[in-house]
Short mmCIF file of C-alpha atoms and ligand atoms in Angstrom, two decimals:
data_model
loop_
_atom_site.label_atom_id
_atom_site.label_comp_id
_atom_site.label_asym_id
_atom_site.label_seq_id
_atom_site.Cartn_x
_atom_site.Cartn_y
_atom_site.Cartn_z
CA MET A 1 0.00 0.00 0.00
CA THR A 2 1.38 3.40 -0.86
CA GLY A 3 0.83 6.14 1.67
CA GLU A 4 1.01 9.91 1.53
CA PHE A 5 4.77 10.01 2.16
CA ASP A 6 5.56 7.29 -0.39
CA GLN A 7 4.81 9.44 -3.38
CA VAL A 8 7.99 10.41 -5.25
CA ILE A 9 7.67 13.99 -6.46
CA ASP A 10 10.27 15.37 -8.85
CA ARG A 11 11.75 18.47 -7.19
CA ARG A 12 14.13 19.27 -10.02
CA GLY A 13 13.49 22.59 -11.71
CA THR A 14 12.13 24.26 -8.54
CA ALA A 15 15.42 25.99 -7.64
CA SER A 16 15.75 23.42 -4.87
CA LEU A 17 19.06 23.69 -3.02
CA LYS A 18 18.99 19.94 -2.49
CA TRP A 19 18.12 18.84 -6.03
CA ASP A 20 19.12 21.58 -8.49
CA TYR A 21 22.64 22.67 -7.59
CA SER A 22 24.82 19.56 -7.49
CA ARG A 23 27.05 20.87 -10.28
CA ARG A 24 27.69 24.10 -8.41
CA TYR A 25 28.49 22.39 -5.11
CA THR A 26 30.05 19.08 -6.15
CA GLY A 27 30.91 19.45 -9.84
CA LEU A 28 28.79 16.36 -10.53
CA GLU A 29 25.40 15.70 -12.12
CA GLY A 30 22.82 12.98 -11.54
CA LEU A 31 23.38 12.62 -7.80
CA LEU A 32 20.68 11.33 -5.49
CA PRO A 33 20.66 14.01 -2.76
CA LEU A 34 20.10 13.03 0.88
CA TRP A 35 22.06 15.90 2.37
CA VAL A 36 20.60 19.28 3.36
CA ALA A 37 17.87 19.14 6.04
CA ASP A 38 14.65 19.59 4.14
CA MET A 39 12.11 16.94 3.24
CA ASP A 40 10.99 15.52 -0.10
CA PHE A 41 7.38 15.70 1.15
CA PRO A 42 4.72 18.33 0.47
CA ALA A 43 3.70 20.49 3.44
CA PRO A 44 0.47 19.52 5.29
CA PRO A 45 -2.73 19.95 3.19
CA GLU A 46 -4.02 22.68 5.57
CA VAL A 47 -0.83 24.66 4.96
CA LEU A 48 -1.18 24.35 1.19
CA GLN A 49 -4.76 25.51 1.50
CA ALA A 50 -3.75 28.58 3.55
CA LEU A 51 -1.04 29.40 0.99
CA ARG A 52 -3.47 29.00 -1.92
CA ARG A 53 -5.90 31.33 -0.20
CA ARG A 54 -3.16 33.88 0.36
CA VAL A 55 -1.87 33.60 -3.23
CA GLU A 56 -5.41 33.87 -4.64
CA HIS A 57 -5.72 37.22 -2.89
CA GLY A 58 -2.92 38.35 -5.13
CA ILE A 59 -1.48 41.32 -3.24
CA PHE A 60 1.80 40.82 -1.40
CA GLY A 61 2.49 44.19 0.15
CA TYR A 62 4.48 44.85 3.35
CA THR A 63 3.38 42.41 6.00
CA LEU A 64 3.64 42.16 9.78
CA GLU A 65 3.05 39.00 11.81
CA PRO A 66 -0.52 39.24 13.15
CA GLU A 67 -1.26 38.49 16.80
CA SER A 68 -2.94 35.26 15.69
CA TYR A 69 0.47 34.10 14.40
CA PHE A 70 2.09 34.49 17.83
CA GLN A 71 -0.93 32.92 19.52
CA ALA A 72 -0.73 29.90 17.22
CA ALA A 73 2.95 29.44 18.14
CA MET A 74 2.22 29.81 21.86
CA ASP A 75 -0.67 27.32 21.70
CA TRP A 76 1.56 24.87 19.81
CA MET A 77 4.40 25.07 22.33
CA LEU A 78 2.03 24.58 25.24
CA ARG A 79 0.20 21.69 23.61
CA ARG A 80 3.23 19.84 22.24
CA HIS A 81 5.89 20.71 24.82
CA GLY A 82 4.10 21.92 27.96
CA TRP A 83 5.91 25.28 27.79
CA GLU A 84 3.78 28.30 28.55
CA LEU A 85 5.19 31.25 26.62
CA GLN A 86 4.30 34.85 27.27
CA ARG A 87 3.58 37.06 24.30
CA GLU A 88 6.16 39.70 25.17
CA TRP A 89 8.94 37.09 25.14
CA LEU A 90 8.53 36.51 21.38
CA LEU A 91 10.40 38.31 18.63
CA PRO A 92 10.06 37.35 14.97
CA ALA A 93 13.23 36.91 12.92
CA PRO A 94 13.96 35.92 9.31
CA GLY A 95 15.38 32.48 10.14
CA VAL A 96 17.08 30.58 12.95
CA VAL A 97 20.63 30.93 11.61
CA PRO A 98 20.34 34.71 11.04
CA ALA A 99 18.76 34.99 14.51
CA ILE A 100 21.64 33.08 16.12
CA SER A 101 24.06 35.36 14.32
CA LEU A 102 22.20 38.43 15.61
CA ALA A 103 22.17 37.01 19.15
CA ILE A 104 25.94 36.56 18.99
CA LEU A 105 26.32 40.19 17.90
CA ALA A 106 23.87 41.45 20.51
CA LEU A 107 25.07 39.48 23.51
CA SER A 108 28.85 39.34 23.14
CA GLU A 109 31.77 41.55 22.10
CA PRO A 110 34.35 40.97 19.36
CA GLY A 111 36.98 38.55 20.64
CA ASP A 112 34.62 36.89 23.14
CA GLU A 113 34.35 33.12 23.18
CA VAL A 114 31.28 31.05 22.33
CA VAL A 115 31.01 27.38 23.26
CA ILE A 116 29.71 24.76 20.82
CA GLN A 117 29.58 20.98 21.18
CA PRO A 118 30.83 19.29 18.01
CA PRO A 119 30.08 17.35 15.98
CA VAL A 120 27.35 19.94 15.48
CA TYR A 121 25.40 21.85 12.84
CA TYR A 122 28.25 23.62 11.03
CA PRO A 123 26.75 27.14 10.64
CA PHE A 124 27.19 27.63 14.42
CA ALA A 125 30.98 27.88 14.08
CA GLN A 126 30.61 30.04 10.97
CA CYS A 127 28.24 32.48 12.72
CA ILE A 128 30.72 32.81 15.58
CA ARG A 129 33.86 33.27 13.46
CA ARG A 130 32.32 35.50 10.80
CA ASN A 131 31.18 37.85 13.55
CA GLY A 132 34.71 38.11 14.96
CA ARG A 133 34.12 35.93 18.02
CA SER A 134 36.09 32.79 18.77
CA VAL A 135 34.88 29.20 18.95
CA THR A 136 35.44 27.16 22.10
CA GLU A 137 34.85 23.51 21.41
CA ASN A 138 33.44 21.14 23.99
CA PRO A 139 33.30 17.95 21.91
CA LEU A 140 30.55 15.45 22.66
CA ILE A 141 31.70 12.12 24.02
CA LEU A 142 30.69 8.87 22.39
CA GLU A 143 30.17 6.08 24.90
CA GLY A 144 29.27 2.89 23.10
CA ARG A 145 26.72 4.12 20.58
CA ARG A 146 25.40 7.04 22.61
CA TYR A 147 26.63 10.60 22.61
CA GLY A 148 26.76 12.67 25.78
CA MET A 149 28.05 16.06 26.86
CA ASP A 150 31.48 16.37 28.47
CA PHE A 151 30.63 18.39 31.58
CA THR A 152 34.11 18.16 33.10
CA HIS A 153 35.72 19.53 29.95
CA LEU A 154 33.05 22.21 29.69
CA GLU A 155 33.78 23.51 33.19
CA ARG A 156 37.48 23.68 32.39
CA SER A 157 36.83 25.43 29.06
CA ILE A 158 35.04 28.44 30.49
CA GLY A 159 37.38 31.42 30.74
CA PRO A 160 36.94 35.13 31.52
CA ARG A 161 35.92 35.88 27.91
CA THR A 162 33.46 33.03 27.48
CA ARG A 163 30.06 34.68 27.14
CA LEU A 164 27.73 32.31 25.29
CA ALA A 165 27.09 28.62 24.73
CA ILE A 166 25.07 27.31 21.79
CA LEU A 167 23.01 24.22 22.49
CA CYS A 168 21.52 22.17 19.68
CA SER A 169 18.42 20.51 21.13
CA PRO A 170 17.62 18.00 19.69
CA HIS A 171 21.18 17.64 18.45
CA ASN A 172 21.93 17.76 14.72
CA PRO A 173 23.73 15.58 13.53
CA VAL A 174 24.01 12.98 16.32
CA GLY A 175 20.24 12.63 16.82
CA ARG A 176 20.15 12.98 20.62
CA VAL A 177 17.11 14.32 22.45
CA TRP A 178 18.66 15.68 25.62
CA GLU A 179 17.29 14.43 28.93
CA ARG A 180 16.38 16.50 31.94
CA ASP A 181 19.49 15.66 33.98
CA GLU A 182 21.77 16.47 31.04
CA LEU A 183 20.10 19.83 30.47
CA GLU A 184 20.20 20.59 34.19
CA ARG A 185 23.92 19.85 34.45
CA LEU A 186 24.64 21.97 31.39
CA ALA A 187 22.45 24.77 32.76
CA GLU A 188 24.11 24.67 36.15
CA ILE A 189 27.59 25.05 34.60
CA CYS A 190 26.45 27.86 32.29
CA LEU A 191 24.72 29.75 35.10
CA ARG A 192 27.75 29.38 37.39
CA GLY A 193 30.06 30.61 34.60
CA GLY A 194 27.76 33.56 33.78
CA LEU A 195 27.10 32.24 30.26
CA ILE A 196 23.98 32.99 28.27
CA LEU A 197 22.61 29.87 26.62
CA LEU A 198 21.51 30.09 22.99
CA SER A 199 19.19 27.10 22.63
CA ASP A 200 18.50 26.14 19.01
CA GLU A 201 15.31 24.07 19.25
CA ILE A 202 14.37 24.11 15.56
CA HIS A 203 14.14 20.28 15.62
CA CYS A 204 11.98 20.20 18.79
CA ASP A 205 8.91 18.71 17.10
CA LEU A 206 10.89 16.05 15.23
CA VAL A 207 11.19 13.68 18.16
CA LEU A 208 10.63 10.00 17.56
CA PRO A 209 8.06 7.93 19.49
CA GLY A 210 9.28 7.19 23.02
CA PHE A 211 11.30 10.41 23.44
CA ARG A 212 10.30 13.82 24.77
CA HIS A 213 11.78 17.22 24.00
CA LEU A 214 12.29 19.47 27.01
CA PRO A 215 12.57 23.18 26.19
CA THR A 216 15.73 24.35 27.98
CA ALA A 217 14.17 27.57 29.27
CA SER A 218 11.21 25.67 30.75
CA LEU A 219 13.43 23.94 33.32
CA SER A 220 13.60 26.86 35.79
CA ALA A 221 12.87 30.57 36.04
CA GLU A 222 16.57 31.23 36.67
CA LEU A 223 17.51 29.42 33.47
CA ALA A 224 14.74 31.11 31.47
CA ALA A 225 16.29 34.45 32.46
CA SER A 226 19.59 33.56 30.83
CA THR A 227 18.36 31.61 27.79
CA VAL A 228 17.53 32.67 24.24
CA THR A 229 15.50 29.99 22.43
CA PHE A 230 15.15 29.70 18.65
CA LEU A 231 12.00 28.13 17.19
CA SER A 232 10.45 27.80 13.77
CA ALA A 233 7.69 25.95 11.95
CA THR A 234 9.94 25.63 8.92
CA LYS A 235 11.80 22.44 9.90
CA THR A 236 8.77 20.61 11.30
CA PHE A 237 6.49 21.32 8.34
CA ASN A 238 9.05 21.57 5.51
CA LEU A 239 8.74 25.31 4.88
CA ALA A 240 12.44 26.25 4.81
CA GLY A 241 12.12 27.97 1.44
CA LEU A 242 9.62 30.38 2.95
CA GLY A 243 11.78 31.31 5.95
CA GLY A 244 10.76 32.77 9.28
CA SER A 245 11.55 32.01 12.92
CA LEU A 246 10.69 33.03 16.46
CA VAL A 247 13.15 34.04 19.13
CA VAL A 248 12.04 33.54 22.73
CA ILE A 249 13.71 35.81 25.32
CA PRO A 250 12.00 35.91 28.73
CA ASP A 251 14.49 38.40 30.24
CA ALA A 252 13.59 42.00 29.39
CA GLY A 253 17.21 43.22 29.41
CA LEU A 254 18.45 40.53 27.02
CA ARG A 255 15.38 41.08 24.89
CA ARG A 256 16.11 44.80 24.54
CA ARG A 257 19.70 44.07 23.51
CA PHE A 258 18.59 41.51 20.93
CA GLN A 259 15.83 43.74 19.60
CA SER A 260 18.13 46.67 19.13
CA THR A 261 20.52 44.53 17.03
CA LEU A 262 17.56 43.11 15.10
CA GLU A 263 16.34 46.61 14.33
CA SER A 264 19.82 47.73 13.30
CA VAL A 265 19.62 45.37 10.30
CA TRP A 266 16.09 46.49 9.48
CA THR A 267 14.31 43.15 9.55
CA GLY A 268 10.94 44.54 10.62
CA VAL A 269 8.95 43.24 7.66
CA ALA A 270 7.55 39.71 7.56
CA ASN A 271 7.23 37.34 4.62
CA ALA A 272 3.53 37.21 3.71
CA LEU A 273 3.55 33.56 2.64
CA SER A 274 5.72 32.36 5.52
CA THR A 275 3.42 33.97 8.07
CA ALA A 276 0.30 32.38 6.57
CA ALA A 277 1.96 28.97 6.22
CA SER A 278 3.47 28.86 9.73
CA GLU A 279 0.26 29.91 11.42
CA ALA A 280 -1.76 27.29 9.52
CA ALA A 281 0.87 24.65 10.35
CA TRP A 282 0.81 25.36 14.09
CA ARG A 283 -2.98 25.47 14.13
CA HIS A 284 -3.80 22.46 11.96
CA GLY A 285 -0.61 20.48 11.30
CA GLU A 286 -0.57 18.15 14.30
CA PRO A 287 -2.22 15.05 12.74
CA TRP A 288 0.12 15.37 9.72
CA LEU A 289 3.13 15.63 12.05
CA GLU A 290 2.10 12.44 13.88
CA ARG A 291 1.86 10.58 10.57
CA LEU A 292 5.22 12.03 9.48
CA LEU A 293 6.96 10.90 12.68
CA ALA A 294 5.65 7.35 12.19
CA TYR A 295 6.98 7.37 8.61
CA LEU A 296 10.38 8.71 9.67
CA GLN A 297 10.64 6.05 12.36
CA ALA A 298 9.84 3.36 9.76
CA ASN A 299 12.47 4.84 7.40
CA TYR A 300 15.01 4.72 10.20
CA GLU A 301 14.15 1.06 10.90
CA PHE A 302 14.45 0.32 7.18
CA LEU A 303 17.91 1.91 7.17
CA VAL A 304 19.01 -0.10 10.21
CA ARG A 305 17.87 -3.40 8.66
CA PHE A 306 19.42 -2.56 5.29
CA LEU A 307 22.80 -1.78 6.82
CA GLU A 308 22.74 -4.92 8.98
CA GLU A 309 22.08 -7.09 5.94
CA ARG A 310 24.01 -5.35 3.18
CA LEU A 311 26.58 -3.01 4.70
CA PRO A 312 27.40 -4.42 8.14
CA GLU A 313 30.57 -2.31 8.40
CA LEU A 314 28.38 0.80 8.67
CA ARG A 315 26.69 1.46 12.02
CA VAL A 316 23.96 4.00 12.42
CA MET A 317 23.64 5.81 15.74
CA PRO A 318 20.33 5.52 17.62
CA LEU A 319 17.92 8.16 16.33
CA GLU A 320 15.97 9.94 19.06
CA GLY A 321 15.21 13.20 17.28
CA THR A 322 15.65 14.97 13.90
CA TYR A 323 15.33 13.05 10.62
CA LEU A 324 19.09 12.92 10.14
CA ALA A 325 20.82 9.57 10.51
CA TRP A 326 24.41 9.74 11.73
CA ILE A 327 26.34 6.83 10.29
CA ASP A 328 29.66 5.54 11.57
CA CYS A 329 31.70 4.43 8.55
CA ARG A 330 35.03 4.14 10.36
CA ALA A 331 35.13 0.35 10.06
CA LEU A 332 35.59 0.76 6.28
CA GLY A 333 39.06 2.07 7.09
CA LEU A 334 38.90 4.76 4.39
CA PRO A 335 40.42 8.21 4.80
CA ASP A 336 37.68 10.89 4.78
CA ALA A 337 38.50 12.28 1.34
CA GLN A 338 38.32 8.79 -0.15
CA LEU A 339 35.07 7.96 1.61
CA LYS A 340 33.50 11.17 0.38
CA ALA A 341 34.72 10.60 -3.19
CA ARG A 342 33.42 7.03 -3.23
CA ILE A 343 29.98 8.10 -2.05
CA LEU A 344 29.72 11.01 -4.46
CA GLU A 345 31.47 9.65 -7.51
CA ARG A 346 31.00 5.91 -7.32
CA ALA A 347 27.60 5.70 -5.58
CA GLY A 348 26.24 8.95 -7.03
CA VAL A 349 24.72 9.78 -3.64
CA TRP A 350 25.07 13.18 -1.99
CA LEU A 351 25.31 13.01 1.80
CA ASP A 352 26.68 15.51 4.31
CA ASP A 353 30.29 14.66 5.03
CA GLY A 354 31.01 14.11 8.74
CA PRO A 355 34.14 16.33 9.03
CA MET A 356 32.01 19.39 8.14
CA PHE A 357 30.45 19.11 11.60
CA GLY A 358 33.80 19.55 13.35
CA PRO A 359 35.88 17.32 15.62
CA GLY A 360 34.30 13.90 16.04
CA GLY A 361 32.84 13.98 12.54
CA GLN A 362 35.72 12.12 10.93
CA GLY A 363 34.61 8.79 9.46
CA PHE A 364 30.91 9.66 9.75
CA GLN A 365 28.26 10.59 7.18
CA ARG A 366 24.88 12.26 7.74
CA LEU A 367 21.96 10.87 5.78
CA ASN A 368 18.60 12.65 5.49
CA LEU A 369 15.76 10.17 6.05
CA ALA A 370 12.96 12.57 5.11
CA CYS A 371 12.27 11.11 1.69
CA PRO A 372 9.98 8.45 0.24
CA ARG A 373 11.11 4.93 1.09
CA ALA A 374 11.73 4.24 -2.60
CA THR A 375 14.27 7.10 -2.71
CA LEU A 376 15.91 5.84 0.46
CA ARG A 377 16.07 2.31 -0.93
CA GLN A 378 17.62 3.53 -4.18
CA ALA A 379 20.27 5.54 -2.31
CA LEU A 380 21.11 2.59 -0.08
CA GLU A 381 21.37 0.22 -3.03
CA ARG A 382 23.81 2.65 -4.66
CA LEU A 383 25.82 2.92 -1.45
CA ALA A 384 25.93 -0.85 -1.07
CA GLY A 385 27.26 -1.13 -4.63
CA ALA A 386 29.99 1.42 -4.00
CA LEU A 387 31.00 0.60 -0.42
CA GLY A 388 30.18 -3.08 -0.02
CA SER A 389 32.89 -5.69 -0.04
C1 PLP B 1 20.12 22.92 14.18
C2 PLP B 1 19.63 23.77 13.04
N1 PLP B 1 19.45 25.08 13.23
C3 PLP B 1 19.02 25.90 12.23
C4 PLP B 1 18.74 25.38 10.98
C5 PLP B 1 18.30 26.28 9.85
O1 PLP B 1 17.49 27.29 10.30
P1 PLP B 1 16.96 28.43 9.31
O2 PLP B 1 16.69 27.78 7.99
O3 PLP B 1 15.71 28.95 9.98
O4 PLP B 1 18.03 29.47 9.25
C6 PLP B 1 18.92 24.01 10.74
C7 PLP B 1 18.67 23.45 9.41
O5 PLP B 1 19.03 22.37 9.10
C8 PLP B 1 19.37 23.19 11.80
O6 PLP B 1 19.55 21.88 11.63
#
């Protein structure tokens, strides 16, 4: 039986970053792309309907997020994550990465240090360095097949110029959904060191059955006062090409500092389509999300079985959250450049190469599971042909 997520839709010719630019980024054509984190699925029907209605209207003048947009986000966070937001905490921003960049500018000085926990979403380090701040790495530790945070190393890494720490929760690319005690230990160290926590929770809704996302700032009032949280409907509902995000800052002083930087780059106008789509998604997208999560879980299980049978040297890490599988290829014994070349050139599959995510990424590949099973199967068959013994 084919279900709603099984349908293969040709995305070529839509200016899709994932499907239309392989020549520009790899020099190769005809690749099957399972790299950048968007999905090969249409957005929920209610979102498409809201967009059609908005497009039918035909006028796309300057737009501001209506109050109903913020209310929809607040209702969603309370319903899905038990976090009661207050309206004045919320600031709209163009996207999560630009908002993180603005938070770095607003809440630290040139030359200050910002902690990240690699292997981690690579734009974090770029946002820090390109804004003239320096990266302090607190690498995750891999115990067996589970990643954890290195609290001892973190405490030792905090110096007089360390101002911020960026948390990826759930963690891209290792797929962890952080537990309460882990978040509490991290929070305690950050609070003691006087660090502001930038909590990127863009993947918060993409948590597989059996796991629960805990918003960092919901853990205590003290922590809320020193946390900036980044949210968006774009990852959950596959709206990245429309943009838009929400920044949650409970502390009035931090909020003023962030807002002043936000205003300095003149980002006061909203995207008319993004606003309509995100609001519809938060209001009506929950049943679709439940179906999506079941499909992603089944894709992950398919991947696990396939690797066990056909590519036993490759080991995929347990997936708790995100739709990004983190695959340990070290047993192949290939240097990174060779592994990458084999996957791209011999298999014709485009994955995200582990070393991009920083220390700890060597020998790993990140595979995007948010595609029809037929696409996943085809990619895995190609990989088996190129990497199998
Ligand atoms: C952890 C994380 N943060 C942010 C983003 C992108 O956010 P935006 O498109 O809103 O800039 C991604 C996209 O993959 C991500 O994985």
